[in-house]
Structure formats: structure tokens, C-alpha cells
């Protein structure tokens, strides 16, 4: 009789991570990392503000450090999670690339299309993974809708539109740097609507032409846009509309609508409905709205952040690109840049 051989399967080692930036965006990331402690170890989290470091350590029990160098100079750290204002992203990605560390970067890529391209080029030249925090790609309702549309359930797409009606009171924009060109690069498009724009592009592709208007409404005192309306044309001739604002009190769920030759898909709030011309109706619901559409921009579950972190860890350990890669995120930046250009020039703009 052959003796049974005991086979020991080696478990992959934990990845080691550092966090740069401990503002309000750090909460769902910290909760996600705590959920994934079997796969990742947080070595240190940095903010230049002592009060933020203390608050973060007290709330999450994760280690903090008082300088960024201890993260970038630590050869045992595999990747950094960058949660700082947009205008700092390029310099921090350059530092991570120089030390061979992968980067999970809070959206947007940077404050301009050109600087966003530089972020991607820096990562590519260094051979590091670059993931972007576009967590709504990972909502179960969205991933299922994308699968069904990709399989042709709706037929040929003839219309693709989105509506984002958020509410931010004036105190939100009174925070230093918020909604400015120098720090944020823009207003509602880069800061809020980029998530929904990214989803629309995944479902219907990147529009090829755009015309429309972007403005600052009388609701807010701010430098950049809080109100946008645009018309879209896609490569196959499909048309669409984009409406985005942070002036819609008290805030309403995002809406994405895809119309095809066989039916229509509508995603709104925490659910979705697909109506097909053959009489079928598919109801989708995941119970995890991820909009932060009201006055509290962080009023959402961290479930989609956790799924995004899992995907990034898989990308690093299996040597593939993250689902929300820099190249993927750049598509939304291209559309946002085109909308702002058409508003400024009054001309139809190619994306």
C-alpha cells in the first residue's frame, strides 16, 4: 500500500502596507485593512498633524509614525496607500516608485489631465502596480449589471446617461483648499462625480464627443464648478446626458441609465432594475448604497472599499493589473477635461 504523503501548502506571506494621509477618507480604508488582517499588515500610518495621528491610532488601533520617510525608506513595506489631497499625488507616487513600492491612490489621479498622465507614466516606468480608489466598481449590483450588459443582454446601446444630485453645505467648501484649482483641481466633477462617470464608462464606453456647461451656482461660494450639464455622443452613435451637482438639498441617490435595443437598465441608490422587451424584469439589490450624497460625504459602508483592497492585494500577489488601474481611471479624467473645455470654449469637444 502506498503511504499517503502529507502535503503542506505554503500560505502566501502577508503584504506590508503604509498609509500616507489620515483625513476623513482614511476611515473606510482602515476598516477594510482591519477586516483583511490575514492578508495585510499596516506597518505605519502618517499624517503631518499630530492630532490626526492620535485620533487614527485611538480609533483603529493601527500604528502611526511621525514622518513619511519611515514609510518610504522601509524596504519591508510592499505598498503605500496614498490618501492625501490631489495636488500631492504625483510627488508621492514618484517617491513610492523610487523605492519600488506599489501604490493604491485615492481618486482623482491628480489635479490636471497632464499631471494624471505623469502619475501613470511614473508607475509604468518603475514597474509598480497603481490602483485608484474607485470603489463603486466593486458594488455587487454594479458588477452584475456590467456582466449582463457585457454579455449583450440589452442589445446595442443607444443611450447612456448619469445623474448625480449631491448636497454639500457651505461649511464643506470653507475648509482650506477644498474646491480650489490649486489643491483639488476642480469641483463636483473630479471630487464627487468621478465615481459615477467611471461607472458609466465601464458600462457604455468612453464618449467620443461632448458639449455642455459647467458653472458655480449661487448656492456656494467656491472657486470651481458645483453644477454641470453635458450632452454626450458615443463611438457607435449612442447619445447620453450627464448631470452633476453638489447643490441639490438634501442629496439624492445617483442614477445611471443604459438604454439598449433589447431593454433598459437603471441603477439608483442601492439597487437596480433591468427591463427587457421580452417581458423579463431583473431586480438587483445589495443593500450597500455608496454615494455619500447628503451632507455627510462619508455616510456609507466600507464593504466596497474592502472589495477594492482585496482586488489590489490580488493584483500585487498574482502580478496583474488592478481592476481600477491608473489607465482605467484616466478615461474619466479625459471626459472631465473635455466637459470643462467645452464649457470654457462653447465648442463641441472631442474626448
Coordinates of C-alpha atoms in Angstrom, one line a residue:
X1 CA 0.0 0.0 0.0
X2 CA 1.3 3.4 -1.0
X3 CA 1.8 5.7 2.0
X4 CA -0.2 8.8 2.0
X5 CA 2.0 11.8 1.5
X6 CA 1.4 14.8 3.7
X7 CA 1.4 17.9 1.6
X8 CA 1.9 21.3 3.2
X9 CA 0.6 24.2 1.2
X10 CA 2.6 27.3 1.9
X11 CA 0.5 30.2 2.7
X12 CA 1.3 33.5 0.9
X13 CA 3.0 35.9 3.2
X14 CA 1.2 39.0 4.4
X15 CA 1.8 42.1 2.4
X16 CA 3.1 45.1 4.4
X17 CA 1.5 48.5 3.9
X18 CA 2.0 52.1 4.9
X19 CA -0.7 54.8 4.8
X20 CA 0.0 58.4 3.9
X21 CA -2.8 60.8 4.8
X22 CA -5.2 60.4 7.7
X23 CA -8.1 62.8 6.7
X24 CA -11.7 61.8 6.5
X25 CA -11.1 59.4 3.6
X26 CA -8.9 57.1 5.9
X27 CA -11.8 55.6 7.8
X28 CA -13.2 53.1 5.3
X29 CA -9.6 52.1 4.3
X30 CA -8.7 51.4 7.9
X31 CA -11.8 49.4 8.5
X32 CA -11.1 47.4 5.3
X33 CA -7.5 46.7 6.3
X34 CA -8.6 45.5 9.8
X35 CA -11.0 43.1 8.0
X36 CA -8.1 41.9 5.9
X37 CA -5.6 41.4 8.7
X38 CA -4.9 37.8 7.5
X39 CA -3.5 39.3 4.2
X40 CA -2.0 42.6 5.1
X41 CA -0.2 44.3 7.9
X42 CA -0.2 48.0 8.4
X43 CA 3.3 49.0 9.4
X44 CA 2.7 52.7 9.9
X45 CA 0.2 55.5 9.1
X46 CA 1.4 59.0 8.7
X47 CA -0.2 62.5 8.9
X48 CA 1.8 65.7 9.5
X49 CA -0.9 66.6 12.0
X50 CA -0.3 65.1 15.5
X51 CA -4.0 65.3 16.4
X52 CA -4.9 63.2 13.3
X53 CA -2.3 60.6 14.1
X54 CA -3.6 60.3 17.7
X55 CA -7.3 60.1 16.6
X56 CA -6.5 57.5 14.0
X57 CA -4.5 55.3 16.4
X58 CA -7.1 55.6 19.1
X59 CA -10.0 54.7 16.8
X60 CA -8.4 51.9 14.8
X61 CA -5.5 50.6 16.9
X62 CA -3.2 50.8 14.0
X63 CA 0.4 52.1 14.3
X64 CA 1.3 55.6 13.4
X65 CA 4.5 57.3 12.5
X66 CA 5.5 60.9 12.7
X67 CA 7.3 61.2 9.4
X68 CA 6.7 59.9 5.9
X69 CA 10.3 58.9 5.4
X70 CA 9.9 56.0 7.8
X71 CA 7.4 54.5 5.3
X72 CA 9.1 55.3 2.0
X73 CA 12.5 54.2 3.4
X74 CA 11.4 50.9 4.9
X75 CA 12.4 48.2 2.4
X76 CA 9.9 45.7 4.1
X77 CA 6.9 47.8 3.0
X78 CA 5.3 46.4 -0.2
X79 CA 2.9 49.2 -1.0
X80 CA 1.6 52.6 0.2
X81 CA -1.9 53.8 0.4
X82 CA -2.0 57.5 -0.5
X83 CA -5.0 59.4 0.9
X84 CA -3.7 63.0 0.6
X85 CA -5.1 66.0 -1.4
X86 CA -4.9 65.5 -5.2
X87 CA -2.1 68.1 -5.8
X88 CA 0.3 66.0 -3.8
X89 CA -0.3 62.7 -5.6
X90 CA 2.4 63.0 -8.3
X91 CA 5.2 63.7 -5.9
X92 CA 4.2 60.9 -3.6
X93 CA 3.9 58.4 -6.4
X94 CA 7.3 59.4 -7.5
X95 CA 8.7 58.7 -4.0
X96 CA 7.0 55.3 -3.9
X97 CA 8.2 54.4 -7.4
X98 CA 11.8 55.4 -6.4
X99 CA 11.6 52.9 -3.5
X100 CA 9.9 50.2 -5.6
X101 CA 6.6 50.3 -3.7
X102 CA 3.2 49.7 -5.3
X103 CA 0.6 52.4 -4.8
X104 CA -3.1 52.4 -4.0
X105 CA -4.1 56.0 -4.7
X106 CA -7.2 57.9 -3.6
X107 CA -9.0 59.4 -6.6
X108 CA -8.6 61.6 -8.6
X109 CA -5.2 60.8 -10.1
X110 CA -4.1 64.4 -9.9
X111 CA -5.3 67.9 -10.5
X112 CA -4.9 68.0 -14.2
X113 CA -5.0 65.6 -17.2
X114 CA -1.3 66.1 -17.8
X115 CA -0.3 65.5 -14.2
X116 CA -2.6 62.5 -14.2
X117 CA -0.7 61.1 -17.2
X118 CA 2.6 61.7 -15.4
X119 CA 1.4 59.7 -12.4
X120 CA 0.6 56.7 -14.7
X121 CA 3.9 57.0 -16.6
X122 CA 5.9 57.2 -13.3
X123 CA 4.3 53.9 -12.1
X124 CA 4.8 52.2 -15.5
X125 CA 8.4 53.2 -15.8
X126 CA 9.1 51.9 -12.3
X127 CA 7.2 48.6 -12.9
X128 CA 4.9 49.1 -9.8
X129 CA 1.2 48.5 -9.6
X130 CA -1.0 51.6 -9.5
X131 CA -4.6 51.1 -8.2
X132 CA -7.1 54.0 -7.9
X133 CA -9.7 54.3 -5.3
X134 CA -12.8 53.9 -7.5
X135 CA -14.6 51.6 -5.1
X136 CA -18.0 51.8 -6.7
X137 CA -16.7 49.5 -9.4
X138 CA -16.9 46.7 -6.8
X139 CA -20.6 47.1 -5.8
X140 CA -22.3 43.7 -6.4
X141 CA -25.2 45.4 -8.2
X142 CA -22.8 47.2 -10.5
X143 CA -20.6 44.3 -11.3
X144 CA -23.7 42.1 -12.1
X145 CA -25.1 44.8 -14.3
X146 CA -21.8 45.2 -16.1
X147 CA -21.6 41.5 -16.7
X148 CA -25.1 41.3 -18.1
X149 CA -24.6 44.3 -20.4
X150 CA -21.2 42.9 -21.5
X151 CA -23.0 39.7 -22.4
X152 CA -25.3 41.6 -24.7
X153 CA -28.5 41.4 -22.6
X154 CA -29.5 45.0 -23.6
X155 CA -28.5 44.6 -27.2
X156 CA -26.9 47.6 -28.8
X157 CA -26.6 50.6 -26.5
X158 CA -28.4 53.6 -27.9
X159 CA -28.3 55.9 -24.8
X160 CA -26.2 56.1 -21.7
X161 CA -26.8 58.8 -19.0
X162 CA -26.0 59.6 -15.4
X163 CA -27.4 62.0 -12.8
X164 CA -25.6 62.9 -9.6
X165 CA -27.5 65.2 -7.1
X166 CA -25.4 65.6 -4.0
X167 CA -25.7 68.1 -1.2
X168 CA -22.7 69.9 0.4
X169 CA -23.3 72.9 2.6
X170 CA -21.1 75.9 2.6
X171 CA -19.0 74.7 5.5
X172 CA -17.8 71.8 3.3
X173 CA -16.2 74.3 0.9
X174 CA -15.0 76.6 3.6
X175 CA -12.4 74.0 4.6
X176 CA -9.0 75.3 3.4
X177 CA -8.2 74.3 -0.2
X178 CA -11.5 72.4 -0.8
X179 CA -13.0 73.0 -4.2
X180 CA -9.9 75.0 -5.4
X181 CA -7.9 74.5 -8.6
X182 CA -4.6 74.6 -6.8
X183 CA -5.4 71.7 -4.3
X184 CA -8.3 69.7 -5.8
X185 CA -8.1 70.6 -9.5
X186 CA -11.8 71.0 -9.8
X187 CA -15.2 70.7 -8.1
X188 CA -18.1 68.3 -8.4
X189 CA -16.7 66.5 -11.5
X190 CA -13.3 65.5 -10.1
X191 CA -14.3 65.2 -6.4
X192 CA -17.8 63.6 -6.5
X193 CA -19.0 62.7 -10.0
X194 CA -15.8 60.9 -11.0
X195 CA -17.1 57.7 -9.4
X196 CA -20.3 57.7 -11.4
X197 CA -18.5 58.8 -14.5
X198 CA -16.2 55.9 -14.1
X199 CA -19.1 53.5 -13.8
X200 CA -20.8 54.9 -16.9
X201 CA -17.6 54.4 -18.9
X202 CA -17.3 50.8 -17.7
X203 CA -20.9 50.1 -18.8
X204 CA -21.1 52.1 -22.1
X205 CA -17.5 53.0 -23.1
X206 CA -15.8 56.4 -23.2
X207 CA -17.9 59.1 -25.1
X208 CA -16.1 60.5 -28.1
X209 CA -17.7 63.9 -28.1
X210 CA -19.2 66.3 -25.5
X211 CA -20.9 69.6 -25.3
X212 CA -22.2 71.4 -22.3
X213 CA -21.8 73.8 -19.4
X214 CA -20.1 73.9 -16.0
X215 CA -20.7 76.6 -13.5
X216 CA -20.6 77.7 -9.9
X217 CA -24.2 78.1 -8.7
X218 CA -25.3 80.8 -6.3
X219 CA -25.7 78.1 -3.6
X220 CA -22.0 78.0 -2.9
X221 CA -19.0 80.4 -2.6
X222 CA -16.2 78.4 -4.2
X223 CA -13.7 78.6 -7.0
X224 CA -14.6 75.6 -9.1
X225 CA -17.8 74.1 -10.5
X226 CA -20.7 72.8 -8.4
X227 CA -23.2 72.4 -11.3
X228 CA -22.7 70.7 -14.7
X229 CA -24.9 69.6 -17.5
X230 CA -23.5 68.0 -20.6
X231 CA -24.6 66.0 -23.7
X232 CA -22.6 63.0 -24.8
X233 CA -22.0 61.2 -28.0
X234 CA -20.5 57.7 -28.1
X235 CA -18.5 55.9 -30.8
X236 CA -21.4 53.8 -32.0
X237 CA -23.7 56.9 -32.3
X238 CA -25.4 56.4 -29.0
X239 CA -26.3 59.6 -27.1
X240 CA -26.4 60.4 -23.4
X241 CA -26.6 63.1 -20.8
X242 CA -24.5 63.9 -17.7
X243 CA -25.9 66.0 -14.8
X244 CA -23.9 66.6 -11.7
X245 CA -24.2 69.0 -8.7
X246 CA -23.5 69.4 -5.1
X247 CA -26.2 72.0 -4.7
X248 CA -29.2 69.6 -4.6
X249 CA -30.5 69.7 -1.0
X250 CA -30.7 67.3 0.9
X251 CA -28.9 65.0 -1.6
X252 CA -30.4 62.2 -3.7
X253 CA -29.2 58.8 -4.9
X254 CA -27.0 58.6 -8.0
X255 CA -28.8 57.4 -11.2
X256 CA -27.2 55.6 -14.2
X257 CA -29.5 54.7 -17.1
X258 CA -28.4 52.5 -20.1
X259 CA -30.9 52.1 -22.9
X260 CA -30.4 49.3 -25.5
X261 CA -32.3 47.8 -28.4
X262 CA -33.5 45.0 -26.1
X263 CA -34.2 46.8 -22.9
X264 CA -33.1 49.3 -20.3
X265 CA -31.0 49.1 -17.1
X266 CA -31.4 51.6 -14.3
X267 CA -29.1 51.8 -11.3
X268 CA -30.2 54.0 -8.5
X269 CA -29.3 54.1 -4.8
X270 CA -28.6 50.5 -3.5
X271 CA -30.4 48.7 -6.3
X272 CA -31.0 48.3 -10.0
X273 CA -33.7 47.2 -12.4
X274 CA -33.3 45.7 -15.9
X275 CA -36.4 45.8 -18.0
X276 CA -36.3 43.6 -21.1
X277 CA -38.5 43.8 -24.2
X278 CA -39.3 40.1 -23.9
X279 CA -41.2 40.8 -20.7
X280 CA -38.5 39.8 -18.2
X281 CA -37.6 42.1 -15.3
X282 CA -34.4 41.6 -13.3
X283 CA -34.3 43.2 -9.8
X284 CA -30.9 43.8 -8.3
X285 CA -30.2 44.9 -4.7
X286 CA -27.1 44.8 -2.5
X287 CA -28.1 46.9 0.5
X288 CA -24.9 48.9 0.3
X289 CA -25.5 52.4 -1.0
X290 CA -22.1 54.1 -1.6
X291 CA -23.0 57.6 -2.5
X292 CA -22.4 59.9 0.4
X293 CA -25.0 62.1 -1.4
X294 CA -26.1 64.0 1.6
X295 CA -24.3 66.5 3.9
X296 CA -22.1 63.7 5.3
X297 CA -19.8 62.6 2.4
X298 CA -18.7 59.6 4.4
X299 CA -22.1 58.1 5.1
X300 CA -21.6 54.8 3.5
X301 CA -20.5 51.2 4.3
X302 CA -16.8 50.2 3.8
X303 CA -17.8 47.0 2.0
X304 CA -16.9 48.2 -1.4
X305 CA -13.6 49.6 -0.2
X306 CA -12.8 46.2 1.3
X307 CA -13.5 44.5 -2.1
X308 CA -11.3 47.1 -3.8
X309 CA -8.5 46.3 -1.3
X310 CA -8.9 42.6 -1.9
X311 CA -8.6 43.2 -5.7
X312 CA -5.4 45.3 -5.2
X313 CA -3.8 42.6 -3.0
X314 CA -4.7 40.0 -5.6
X315 CA -3.1 42.2 -8.3
X316 CA 0.1 42.5 -6.4
X317 CA 0.4 38.9 -5.4
X318 CA -0.5 37.5 -8.9
X319 CA 1.3 40.2 -10.9
X320 CA -1.7 41.5 -12.8
X321 CA -3.3 45.0 -13.1
X322 CA -5.9 46.1 -10.6
X323 CA -9.4 46.4 -11.9
X324 CA -9.3 50.1 -11.2
X325 CA -5.9 50.8 -12.6
X326 CA -4.4 54.2 -13.4
X327 CA -5.1 53.6 -17.1
X328 CA -8.7 52.9 -16.4
X329 CA -9.1 55.9 -14.2
X330 CA -7.6 58.2 -16.8
X331 CA -10.7 57.6 -19.0
X332 CA -12.8 59.5 -16.5
X333 CA -10.2 62.3 -16.4
X334 CA -10.3 62.6 -20.1
X335 CA -14.1 63.0 -20.1
X336 CA -14.0 65.5 -17.2
X337 CA -11.3 67.5 -19.0
X338 CA -13.4 67.6 -22.2
X339 CA -16.5 68.8 -20.3
X340 CA -14.6 71.7 -18.7
X341 CA -13.1 72.6 -22.1
X342 CA -16.4 72.6 -23.9
X343 CA -17.9 74.8 -21.2
X344 CA -15.0 77.2 -21.5
X345 CA -15.0 77.4 -25.3
X346 CA -18.6 76.9 -26.2
X347 CA -17.5 74.4 -28.8
X348 CA -18.2 70.7 -29.4
X349 CA -15.1 68.9 -28.0
X350 CA -13.6 65.5 -28.9
X351 CA -12.8 63.5 -25.9

